[in-house]
């Protein structure tokens, strides 16, 4: 069984942020890059599927410029066999359709049985790359999935909905699944895998055609918090905090 | 004149609240608002769908379940072709997200998910605002005016349109494919607590650290007559049953008092508790996003606070 897992680097911004001169991105001085949490759950899910199948491989792909290699290397350290990067000038990183088109070039060259993505990128949360990639590939997509198991060319899994509703579903392979954050506890790779990840060759696949981008990030600004409430901070240490909470509880219950 | 198509969300034969909110968002752009209702028995929903601001209801009879996103995709594609809207709106929910980006690709629409504001200046492009980076930054996204846009609106962000409109009603026959995703079993939540009935909820997040510590909070909550809620990672770790989870994929609560211990404030958690009457947040990180939604906050270690609470119970 061959599973292709899409991973991406996400940005955590500091509390105080400034933007680039064109106002369309966060100034890199105010961000920390990490691997998207849900993607690591997808990698773990893929590794277990391939272990159970008894043979096959887990291949990673990320659509991005050189810095995407960092995400690929940290995900490789969990144990996948290979990693590929997809990029061409013209890929619009903020447009899930454009990102999916870049990933699609690797889906075509690798012909996997299954493609996994994380349910969302934690920084921008569009939940779109998996569904759009499935549409391009012409296969079914199961979003917000967990507990994947394969038998022959059938994949069984659970998908989640609002309000705690869970549906057990089956789908024929090939298919795309977006893996829910927290679906499993991703393993720490072995020392050997970590060393291998550091040195691994990462080929770059260049997508031959890209869809037009129908959205443009025009402007970023700092969000005003408050949500209509004004925050009163309790000072005075844990005892004072506890006393205030106890008062609030008694007010409600009296 | 502009025309919006709103795709209703139907769950268990009932119109989900986000639909009336999406109607408000669409109506704010002016022009016609066409509300599409795709479900097994759409005629049962005409009264509920007759919201103020809706000019026309289009129904599509669809045999599949409300979780069948392949059917929803085919119906939405037919509706866009039939209605020829300038923009399509739906809720930013798991059901809509399952097909929205695919619809955007197939019909070459600009897609923006999780919008918190929407406007069009004069005859310029549609501009949707998204909240990104843990809610710290807002991004204004312009949709290409040469193609229709598809915008998924964040639930509980727009007021709900009121019932009592008088739209015209027609039905559209669409040939719908059988889904390639086969339903085997539907599991509805069940469990030992009903958080929706609690006046006071003490809720623990990943900051709680261990299952033993969850037990400490459970004991203190019980002493105060509070129900015990949690964020999702606590349930994922198996430290509490799923019935305790507050948030998008858990329970939505509106207690008189919600006290969050060691919860950061992800959008998915907020979705389940932001309408609580009074929100108290205890977190050792003064920059935790949940403080931005709280009435009362304390930058403290939750273990120290629970120890003190125990003395007061
Ligand atoms: C489709 C989807 C649906 C989801 N549904 C839900 C849902 O229904 N409910 C839900 O909760 N999440 C849901 N999530 C997950 C959500 O995105 C977050 O990952 C989750 O809410 C984070 O939980 P947390 O705040 O407990 O953990 P974290 O984000 O890890 O935050 C832990 C917090 O604890 C604080 N802390 C740590 N130690 C201490 C200490 N000793 N004292 C004080 N503070 C401390 C930290 O400063 C931090 O702010 C969903 C995600 C997706 C993608």
Coordinates of C-alpha atoms and ligand atoms in Angstrom, one line a residue:
Chain A
X1 CA 0.0 0.0 0.0
X2 CA 1.3 3.4 -1.0
X3 CA 0.2 6.4 1.0
X4 CA 1.0 9.9 0.1
X5 CA 0.8 12.4 3.0
X6 CA 0.5 16.1 2.4
X7 CA 2.3 18.2 5.0
X8 CA 2.8 21.9 5.4
X9 CA 4.6 24.4 7.5
X10 CA 2.3 26.7 9.5
X11 CA 3.1 30.0 11.1
X12 CA 2.6 31.0 14.7
X13 CA 2.5 34.7 15.1
X14 CA 3.6 36.5 18.2
X15 CA 1.2 38.7 20.1
X16 CA 2.7 41.8 18.7
X17 CA 2.8 41.7 14.9
X18 CA 3.9 43.8 12.1
X19 CA 3.2 43.3 8.4
X20 CA 5.3 43.3 5.3
X21 CA 5.5 46.6 3.3
X22 CA 2.7 45.6 1.0
X23 CA 0.5 44.7 3.9
X24 CA -0.3 41.2 2.6
X25 CA 1.8 39.0 4.9
X26 CA 3.1 38.9 8.4
X27 CA 6.6 40.3 8.7
X28 CA 8.8 37.1 9.1
X29 CA 10.4 38.6 12.2
X30 CA 7.1 38.0 14.1
X31 CA 6.5 34.4 13.1
X32 CA 7.7 30.9 14.2
X33 CA 7.3 28.1 11.7
X34 CA 6.3 24.6 12.7
X35 CA 4.9 21.5 11.1
X36 CA 1.1 21.5 11.1
X37 CA -0.2 19.4 14.0
X38 CA -3.0 17.6 12.0
X39 CA -0.4 16.7 9.3
X40 CA 1.6 14.7 11.9
X41 CA -1.5 12.8 12.8
X42 CA -2.0 12.1 9.1
X43 CA 1.6 10.8 8.9
X44 CA 1.1 8.5 12.0
X45 CA -2.2 7.2 10.5
X46 CA -0.3 6.4 7.2
X47 CA 2.6 4.7 9.0
X48 CA 0.2 2.4 10.8
X49 CA -1.8 1.6 7.7
X50 CA 1.4 0.6 5.8
X51 CA 2.6 -1.4 8.8
X52 CA -0.7 -3.3 8.9
X53 CA -0.6 -3.9 5.1
X54 CA 2.8 -5.5 5.6
X55 CA 4.3 -3.8 2.6
X56 CA 4.3 -0.4 0.8
X57 CA 5.6 3.0 1.6
X58 CA 4.7 6.4 3.0
X59 CA 5.7 9.3 0.8
X60 CA 5.5 12.9 2.0
X61 CA 4.7 15.9 -0.2
X62 CA 4.6 19.5 0.5
X63 CA 3.8 22.4 -1.8
X64 CA 6.1 25.2 -1.1
X65 CA 9.3 27.0 -1.7
X66 CA 12.6 25.9 0.0
X67 CA 11.3 26.3 3.5
X68 CA 8.8 23.5 3.0
X69 CA 11.8 21.2 3.2
X70 CA 11.9 21.9 6.9
X71 CA 8.4 20.6 7.4
X72 CA 9.2 17.6 5.2
X73 CA 12.3 16.8 7.2
X74 CA 10.6 17.0 10.6
X75 CA 7.8 14.7 9.3
X76 CA 10.3 12.4 7.7
X77 CA 11.9 11.9 11.1
X78 CA 8.7 9.9 12.1
X79 CA 9.7 7.2 9.6
X80 CA 8.2 7.8 6.1
X81 CA 10.4 6.5 3.3
X82 CA 10.6 9.6 1.0
X83 CA 9.7 13.2 0.6
X84 CA 8.9 15.2 -2.5
X85 CA 8.4 18.9 -2.8
X86 CA 6.0 20.5 -5.4
X87 CA 6.6 24.0 -6.5
X88 CA 6.5 26.4 -9.5
X89 CA 6.5 30.1 -9.7
X90 CA 2.9 31.0 -9.9
X91 CA 1.7 28.7 -7.1
X92 CA -0.4 30.9 -4.8
X93 CA 0.3 29.6 -1.2
X94 CA -2.8 31.4 0.1
X95 CA -5.1 29.7 -2.4
X96 CA -6.0 26.1 -1.5
X97 CA -6.9 25.4 -5.2
X98 CA -3.5 26.5 -6.3
X99 CA -1.7 24.5 -3.6
X100 CA -3.8 21.4 -4.5
X101 CA -2.9 21.8 -8.2
X102 CA 0.8 21.7 -7.2
X103 CA 0.2 18.6 -5.0
X104 CA -1.7 17.0 -7.8
X105 CA 1.4 16.9 -9.9
X106 CA 3.0 14.6 -7.3
X107 CA -0.2 12.5 -7.0
X108 CA 0.1 11.9 -10.8
X109 CA 3.8 11.0 -10.6
X110 CA 3.4 8.7 -7.6
X111 CA 0.0 7.1 -8.2
X112 CA -0.7 6.4 -4.5
X113 CA -3.5 4.2 -3.2
X114 CA -4.5 6.8 -0.7
X115 CA -3.7 10.5 -0.1
X116 CA -3.9 11.9 3.4
X117 CA -3.9 15.6 4.5
X118 CA -4.4 17.2 7.9
X119 CA -7.9 18.4 8.5
X120 CA -6.7 22.0 8.2
X121 CA -3.7 24.1 8.4
X122 CA -3.8 25.5 12.0
X123 CA -2.7 29.0 10.9
X124 CA -5.3 29.7 8.2
X125 CA -7.8 27.0 8.8
X126 CA -9.5 26.8 5.4
X127 CA -10.1 23.0 5.4
X128 CA -10.0 23.1 1.6
X129 CA -6.9 21.4 0.2
X130 CA -8.1 17.8 0.7
X131 CA -11.5 18.3 -0.9
X132 CA -10.2 20.2 -3.8
X133 CA -7.4 17.7 -4.4
X134 CA -9.9 14.9 -4.5
X135 CA -12.0 16.8 -7.0
X136 CA -8.9 17.3 -9.3
X137 CA -8.0 13.6 -8.9
X138 CA -11.6 12.5 -9.5
X139 CA -11.8 10.4 -6.4
X140 CA -13.9 10.5 -3.2
X141 CA -12.8 12.6 -0.2
X142 CA -13.7 11.8 3.4
X143 CA -13.1 14.9 5.5
X144 CA -12.4 15.0 9.3
X145 CA -11.5 11.3 9.5
X146 CA -9.9 9.1 12.1
X147 CA -9.5 5.4 12.9
X148 CA -8.5 4.4 9.3
X149 CA -8.2 0.7 8.4
X150 CA -7.7 -0.8 5.0
X151 CA -8.7 -4.2 3.8
X152 CA -8.0 -4.9 0.1
X153 CA -9.0 -1.9 -1.8
X154 CA -11.6 -0.7 0.8
X155 CA -10.8 1.9 3.4
X156 CA -13.0 2.0 6.5
X157 CA -12.9 5.0 8.8
X158 CA -14.9 7.3 11.1
X159 CA -15.8 10.8 10.1
X160 CA -16.8 13.5 12.6
X161 CA -19.6 16.1 12.5
X162 CA -20.7 18.9 14.7
X163 CA -22.3 18.0 18.0
X164 CA -20.4 14.8 18.6
X165 CA -22.0 12.8 15.7
X166 CA -19.7 10.2 14.2
X167 CA -20.4 8.3 11.0
X168 CA -18.5 5.0 10.2
X169 CA -18.0 5.0 6.4
X170 CA -16.3 2.9 3.8
X171 CA -14.8 4.1 0.5
X172 CA -13.0 2.4 -2.3
X173 CA -9.4 3.3 -2.9
X174 CA -7.9 5.4 -4.3
X175 CA -9.3 8.2 -2.1
X176 CA -8.4 11.3 -0.1
X177 CA -8.9 11.6 3.6
X178 CA -8.3 14.6 5.8
X179 CA -7.2 13.5 9.2
X180 CA -8.6 15.1 12.3
X181 CA -6.2 16.8 14.7
X182 CA -5.8 14.6 17.7
X183 CA -6.8 11.5 15.9
X184 CA -3.8 9.7 17.3
X185 CA -0.5 10.5 19.1
X186 CA 2.2 10.8 16.5
X187 CA 5.3 8.8 17.3
X188 CA 8.7 10.2 18.0
X189 CA 10.9 8.9 15.3
X190 CA 13.9 6.8 16.1
X191 CA 17.4 8.3 16.2
X192 CA 18.2 6.5 12.9
X193 CA 15.1 8.1 11.2
X194 CA 16.0 11.5 12.5
X195 CA 19.5 11.2 11.0
X196 CA 18.1 9.9 7.7
X197 CA 15.6 12.8 7.6
X198 CA 18.4 15.3 8.0
X199 CA 20.2 14.0 4.9
X200 CA 17.4 12.9 2.7
X201 CA 17.3 14.1 -0.9
X202 CA 14.1 15.9 -1.6
X203 CA 13.2 16.0 -5.2
X204 CA 11.2 18.9 -6.6
X205 CA 8.3 18.2 -8.9
X206 CA 7.1 21.2 -11.0
X207 CA 3.4 21.3 -11.8
X208 CA 2.8 21.8 -15.5
X209 CA -0.4 23.8 -15.3
X210 CA -2.0 25.9 -12.5
X211 CA -5.6 27.0 -12.2
X212 CA -6.3 30.7 -12.2
X213 CA -6.4 32.2 -8.7
X214 CA -9.8 33.7 -8.0
X215 CA -8.9 35.1 -4.6
X216 CA -6.3 37.7 -3.5
X217 CA -5.2 38.5 0.0
X218 CA -5.6 42.3 -0.2
X219 CA -4.7 43.4 3.3
X220 CA -3.9 42.1 6.7
X221 CA -4.6 43.9 10.0
X222 CA -4.3 43.3 13.7
X223 CA -7.6 41.9 15.0
X224 CA -9.3 43.9 17.7
X225 CA -10.1 41.4 20.5
X226 CA -13.0 41.8 22.9
X227 CA -15.8 40.0 21.2
X228 CA -18.1 42.5 22.9
X229 CA -16.8 41.7 26.4
X230 CA -14.4 43.6 28.5
X231 CA -11.9 41.7 30.5
X232 CA -11.4 42.2 34.2
X233 CA -8.1 40.7 35.4
X234 CA -8.0 39.3 38.9
X235 CA -4.7 40.1 40.6
X236 CA -3.5 38.9 44.0
X237 CA -2.5 35.3 43.4
X238 CA -4.2 31.9 43.3
X239 CA -6.2 32.4 46.6
X240 CA -7.7 35.7 45.3
X241 CA -8.6 34.0 42.0
X242 CA -10.2 31.1 43.7
X243 CA -12.2 33.4 46.0
X244 CA -13.5 35.3 43.0
X245 CA -14.5 32.2 41.2
X246 CA -16.2 30.8 44.3
X247 CA -18.2 34.1 44.6
X248 CA -19.2 34.0 40.9
X249 CA -20.4 30.4 41.4
X250 CA -22.5 31.3 44.5
X251 CA -24.0 34.3 42.7
X252 CA -25.3 32.0 40.0
X253 CA -26.5 29.4 42.3
X254 CA -28.2 31.7 44.8
Chain B
X1 CA -28.6 44.1 -9.2
X2 CA -26.7 41.5 -7.4
X3 CA -28.0 38.0 -6.7
X4 CA -27.0 35.7 -3.9
X5 CA -27.6 32.0 -3.6
X6 CA -27.6 30.7 -0.1
X7 CA -27.2 26.9 0.4
X8 CA -29.2 25.9 3.4
X9 CA -27.8 23.4 5.9
X10 CA -30.4 20.8 6.9
X11 CA -29.6 18.4 9.8
X12 CA -32.0 15.7 10.8
X13 CA -34.7 17.4 8.7
X14 CA -34.4 20.8 10.5
X15 CA -32.8 24.0 9.1
X16 CA -29.5 24.6 11.0
X17 CA -29.2 28.0 12.7
X18 CA -26.3 29.0 10.4
X19 CA -28.7 29.1 7.4
X20 CA -30.6 32.1 8.8
X21 CA -27.3 33.8 9.6
X22 CA -26.0 33.3 6.0
X23 CA -29.3 34.8 4.7
X24 CA -28.5 37.9 6.8
X25 CA -25.0 38.0 5.3
X26 CA -26.4 37.7 1.8
X27 CA -29.1 40.3 2.4
X28 CA -26.5 42.8 3.6
X29 CA -25.1 42.8 0.0
X30 CA -28.6 43.8 -1.4
X31 CA -30.3 42.4 -4.4
X32 CA -32.0 39.0 -4.6
X33 CA -31.4 36.3 -2.1
X34 CA -32.3 32.8 -3.4
X35 CA -32.3 30.1 -0.6
X36 CA -31.7 26.6 -1.8
X37 CA -33.0 23.7 0.3
X38 CA -31.6 20.3 -0.6
X39 CA -33.0 17.5 1.5
X40 CA -35.2 14.4 1.4
X41 CA -38.5 16.3 2.1
X42 CA -37.8 19.9 1.2
X43 CA -41.5 20.8 1.3
X44 CA -41.6 20.3 5.0
X45 CA -39.1 23.1 5.4
X46 CA -40.7 25.9 3.3
X47 CA -42.2 27.7 6.3
X48 CA -38.9 27.6 8.2
X49 CA -37.0 28.7 5.1
X50 CA -39.4 31.7 4.5
X51 CA -37.0 34.1 6.2
X52 CA -37.2 37.8 5.9
X53 CA -34.9 38.9 3.1
X54 CA -35.3 35.7 1.1
X55 CA -36.8 36.5 -2.3
X56 CA -37.0 33.0 -3.7
X57 CA -36.8 29.4 -2.3
X58 CA -35.6 26.7 -4.7
X59 CA -36.0 23.1 -3.4
X60 CA -34.1 20.0 -4.6
X61 CA -35.4 16.6 -3.4
X62 CA -32.3 14.6 -2.5
X63 CA -32.5 11.0 -1.4
X64 CA -29.2 10.8 0.4
X65 CA -28.5 11.7 4.0
X66 CA -27.6 15.1 5.3
X67 CA -24.0 13.9 5.6
X68 CA -23.8 13.0 1.9
X69 CA -21.4 15.6 0.6
X70 CA -21.1 14.1 -2.9
X71 CA -24.9 14.6 -3.3
X72 CA -24.6 18.1 -1.9
X73 CA -21.8 18.9 -4.4
X74 CA -23.9 17.8 -7.4
X75 CA -27.0 19.6 -6.2
X76 CA -25.0 22.8 -5.5
X77 CA -23.4 22.7 -9.0
X78 CA -26.9 22.3 -10.6
X79 CA -28.2 25.2 -8.4
X80 CA -25.4 27.5 -9.4
X81 CA -26.0 26.8 -13.1
X82 CA -29.7 27.4 -12.7
X83 CA -29.7 30.4 -10.4
X84 CA -26.6 32.1 -12.0
X85 CA -25.7 34.0 -8.8
X86 CA -23.0 36.6 -8.3
X87 CA -22.1 35.0 -5.0
X88 CA -22.9 31.7 -3.2
X89 CA -23.1 31.6 0.6
X90 CA -23.2 28.7 3.1
X91 CA -22.2 28.1 6.7
X92 CA -18.6 27.3 7.5
X93 CA -19.5 23.9 8.9
X94 CA -18.1 20.3 8.5
X95 CA -20.9 19.5 6.0
X96 CA -20.3 22.5 3.8
X97 CA -16.5 22.4 3.9
X98 CA -16.7 18.8 2.7
X99 CA -17.7 20.0 -0.8
X100 CA -17.2 23.8 -1.0
X101 CA -13.7 23.8 -2.3
X102 CA -14.5 21.1 -4.8
X103 CA -17.4 23.1 -6.0
X104 CA -15.2 26.1 -6.4
X105 CA -12.7 24.1 -8.5
X106 CA -15.3 22.5 -10.7
X107 CA -17.1 25.7 -11.5
X108 CA -14.0 28.0 -11.3
X109 CA -15.4 30.1 -8.4
X110 CA -13.3 32.1 -5.9
X111 CA -13.7 30.4 -2.6
X112 CA -13.3 32.0 0.9
X113 CA -14.0 29.8 3.9
X114 CA -14.6 30.9 7.5
X115 CA -15.6 34.5 6.7
X116 CA -16.4 36.8 9.6
X117 CA -17.3 39.9 7.5
X118 CA -18.5 40.5 3.9
X119 CA -18.8 43.7 1.9
X120 CA -18.8 45.1 -1.6
X121 CA -17.7 48.7 -2.1
X122 CA -19.7 50.4 -4.9
X123 CA -19.4 48.1 -7.9
X124 CA -16.0 46.7 -6.8
X125 CA -15.1 43.1 -6.0
X126 CA -16.6 41.2 -3.1
X127 CA -14.3 41.4 -0.1
X128 CA -14.5 38.7 2.7
X129 CA -12.7 39.0 6.0
X130 CA -11.1 36.0 7.6
X131 CA -9.7 35.6 11.0
X132 CA -6.3 33.9 10.9
X133 CA -3.3 33.1 13.2
X134 CA -5.4 32.2 16.3
X135 CA -7.6 35.2 15.7
X136 CA -4.7 37.6 16.1
X137 CA -4.9 38.8 12.5
X138 CA -7.7 39.6 10.1
X139 CA -7.2 39.1 6.4
X140 CA -9.2 40.8 3.8
X141 CA -9.6 38.6 0.7
X142 CA -10.8 40.0 -2.6
X143 CA -12.8 37.7 -4.9
X144 CA -12.2 38.0 -8.6
X145 CA -15.2 39.9 -10.0
X146 CA -15.1 38.1 -13.3
X147 CA -16.4 34.9 -11.6
X148 CA -19.0 34.2 -8.9
X149 CA -17.7 33.9 -5.4
X150 CA -18.3 31.2 -2.8
X151 CA -18.2 32.3 0.8
X152 CA -18.6 30.1 3.9
X153 CA -19.6 32.2 6.8
X154 CA -18.6 31.5 10.4
X155 CA -21.5 30.4 12.5
X156 CA -22.8 32.8 15.2
X157 CA -21.2 35.8 13.5
X158 CA -24.3 37.3 11.7
X159 CA -27.7 37.8 13.4
X160 CA -30.2 35.2 12.2
X161 CA -32.8 36.4 9.7
X162 CA -36.3 36.4 11.2
X163 CA -39.1 34.1 10.0
X164 CA -42.1 35.6 8.3
X165 CA -40.8 36.4 4.8
X166 CA -42.9 35.7 1.7
X167 CA -40.6 34.3 -1.0
X168 CA -41.7 32.6 -4.1
X169 CA -41.1 28.9 -4.1
X170 CA -40.1 26.5 -6.9
X171 CA -38.5 23.2 -7.2
X172 CA -35.5 22.1 -9.3
X173 CA -35.1 18.5 -10.4
X174 CA -31.5 17.3 -10.3
X175 CA -30.1 13.9 -11.1
X176 CA -28.0 13.1 -8.1
X177 CA -25.2 10.5 -8.1
X178 CA -24.9 7.8 -5.5
X179 CA -22.1 8.7 -3.0
X180 CA -18.9 6.9 -3.3
X181 CA -18.6 7.3 0.5
X182 CA -20.8 4.5 1.9
X183 CA -22.4 5.0 5.3
X184 CA -22.0 2.0 7.6
X185 CA -23.2 3.3 10.9
X186 CA -24.2 6.5 12.5
X187 CA -23.2 7.0 16.1
X188 CA -24.9 9.7 18.1
X189 CA -23.4 11.1 21.3
X190 CA -24.4 9.6 24.5
X191 CA -22.9 9.8 27.9
X192 CA -22.9 10.5 31.6
X193 CA -23.4 14.2 31.5
X194 CA -25.7 16.7 29.8
X195 CA -23.7 19.9 29.8
X196 CA -26.4 21.8 28.1
X197 CA -28.4 21.7 31.3
X198 CA -25.7 23.0 33.6
X199 CA -25.8 26.5 35.0
X200 CA -22.1 26.4 35.9
X201 CA -19.4 24.6 34.0
X202 CA -15.8 24.1 35.0
X203 CA -13.9 23.1 31.9
X204 CA -10.4 21.7 31.6
X205 CA -8.0 21.9 28.7
X206 CA -4.6 20.5 27.8
X207 CA -3.1 22.6 30.6
X208 CA -4.5 20.1 33.0
X209 CA -1.5 17.9 32.2
X210 CA -2.6 14.4 33.3
X211 CA -5.6 12.2 34.0
X212 CA -4.9 12.4 37.8
X213 CA -5.3 16.1 37.6
X214 CA -8.5 15.8 35.7
X215 CA -9.8 13.8 38.7
X216 CA -8.8 16.7 41.0
X217 CA -10.8 19.2 38.9
X218 CA -13.8 16.8 38.7
X219 CA -13.9 16.6 42.5
X220 CA -13.7 20.3 43.0
X221 CA -16.3 20.9 40.3
X222 CA -18.7 18.5 42.0
X223 CA -18.2 20.2 45.3
X224 CA -19.2 23.5 43.7
X225 CA -22.2 21.9 41.9
X226 CA -20.5 22.6 38.6
X227 CA -20.6 20.3 35.6
X228 CA -17.2 19.2 34.2
X229 CA -16.5 20.2 30.6
X230 CA -13.3 19.9 28.6
X231 CA -11.5 20.8 25.4
X232 CA -11.0 18.2 22.8
X233 CA -7.5 17.0 23.6
X234 CA -8.7 15.7 27.0
X235 CA -11.2 13.5 25.2
X236 CA -8.7 12.5 22.6
X237 CA -6.3 11.4 25.4
X238 CA -9.1 9.2 26.8
X239 CA -9.1 11.2 30.1
X240 CA -12.8 12.0 29.9
X241 CA -15.7 10.5 27.8
X242 CA -16.8 12.4 24.7
X243 CA -19.9 13.8 26.4
X244 CA -17.7 16.2 28.3
X245 CA -16.3 17.9 25.2
X246 CA -17.3 21.4 24.5
X247 CA -16.9 22.8 21.0
X248 CA -17.7 22.4 17.4
X249 CA -17.4 18.6 17.4
X250 CA -18.7 18.3 21.0
X251 CA -21.5 20.1 22.8
X252 CA -22.5 23.7 22.5
X253 CA -23.2 25.2 25.9
X254 CA -24.6 28.5 27.2
X255 CA -24.3 28.2 31.0
X256 CA -24.6 31.2 33.3
X257 CA -20.9 30.7 34.2
X258 CA -18.2 29.0 32.2
X259 CA -14.8 28.7 33.8
X260 CA -12.0 27.6 31.5
X261 CA -8.9 26.1 33.1
X262 CA -5.8 25.7 30.8
X263 CA -7.7 26.1 27.5
X264 CA -6.1 28.2 24.8
X265 CA -9.2 29.3 22.9
X266 CA -9.1 27.7 19.5
X267 CA -12.0 28.7 17.2
X268 CA -13.4 25.1 17.5
X269 CA -13.6 25.4 21.2
X270 CA -15.0 29.0 21.1
X271 CA -17.8 27.7 18.8
X272 CA -19.1 25.7 21.7
X273 CA -19.0 28.2 24.6
X274 CA -18.8 31.8 23.3
X275 CA -22.4 32.5 24.1
X276 CA -22.0 31.6 27.8
X277 CA -23.3 34.4 30.1
X278 CA -20.1 35.0 32.1
X279 CA -16.8 33.5 30.9
X280 CA -13.8 33.2 33.3
X281 CA -10.4 32.2 32.0
X282 CA -7.5 30.9 34.0
X283 CA -4.3 30.4 31.9
X284 CA -0.6 30.8 32.7
X285 CA 0.0 32.4 29.3
X286 CA -1.2 35.9 29.3
X287 CA -1.5 35.9 25.5
X288 CA -3.9 32.9 25.3
X289 CA -6.5 33.9 22.7
X290 CA -9.4 32.9 25.1
X291 CA -8.7 35.9 27.3
X292 CA -10.0 38.0 24.3
X293 CA -13.4 36.4 24.8
X294 CA -13.5 36.5 28.6
X295 CA -15.3 38.7 31.2
X296 CA -12.9 37.7 34.0
X297 CA -9.4 36.4 33.7
X298 CA -6.4 35.4 35.7
X299 CA -2.9 34.7 34.6
X300 CA -2.2 31.9 37.0
X301 CA -1.2 28.2 37.1
X302 CA -4.5 26.3 37.2
X303 CA -3.1 23.7 39.7
X304 CA -2.5 26.5 42.3
X305 CA -6.0 27.9 41.7
X306 CA -7.7 24.5 42.0
X307 CA -5.9 23.8 45.2
X308 CA -7.2 27.1 46.6
X309 CA -10.7 26.4 45.2
X310 CA -10.7 23.1 47.0
X311 CA -10.2 24.8 50.3
X312 CA -13.2 27.1 49.7
X313 CA -15.6 24.4 48.6
Ligands
LIG1 C1 -12.6 20.2 12.7 C2 -12.2 20.4 14.1 C3 -13.0 20.3 15.1 C4 -12.6 20.5 16.5 N1 -13.5 20.4 17.5 C5 -13.1 20.8 18.7 C6 -14.1 20.8 19.8 O1 -15.3 20.5 19.7 N2 -13.7 21.2 21.0 C7 -12.4 21.6 21.3 O2 -12.0 22.0 22.4 N3 -11.5 21.5 20.3 C8 -11.8 21.1 19.0 N4 -10.9 21.1 18.0 C9 -9.4 21.3 18.4 C10 -9.0 22.7 18.6 O3 -8.6 23.2 17.3 C11 -7.8 22.8 19.5 O4 -6.8 22.0 19.1 C12 -8.2 22.5 21.0 O5 -9.4 23.2 21.4 C13 -7.1 22.9 21.9 O6 -7.4 22.5 23.2 P1 -6.7 23.2 24.5 O7 -7.0 24.6 24.5 O8 -7.1 22.4 25.7 O9 -5.1 22.9 24.2 P2 -4.0 23.9 23.8 O10 -4.3 24.7 22.7 O11 -2.7 23.1 23.8 O12 -3.9 24.9 25.1 C14 -3.5 24.6 26.4 C15 -3.5 25.9 27.2 O13 -3.2 25.6 28.5 C16 -2.4 26.5 29.0 N5 -1.6 25.9 30.2 C17 -0.7 24.9 30.1 N6 -0.4 24.6 31.4 C18 -1.0 25.4 32.2 C19 -1.0 25.5 33.6 N7 -0.3 24.7 34.4 N8 -1.8 26.5 34.2 C20 -2.5 27.4 33.3 N9 -2.6 27.2 32.0 C21 -1.8 26.3 31.4 C22 -1.5 26.9 27.9 O14 -1.0 28.2 28.1 C23 -2.5 26.9 26.7 O15 -3.1 28.1 26.5 C24 -11.3 20.8 16.7 C25 -10.4 20.9 15.7 C26 -10.8 20.7 14.4 C27 -9.8 20.8 13.3

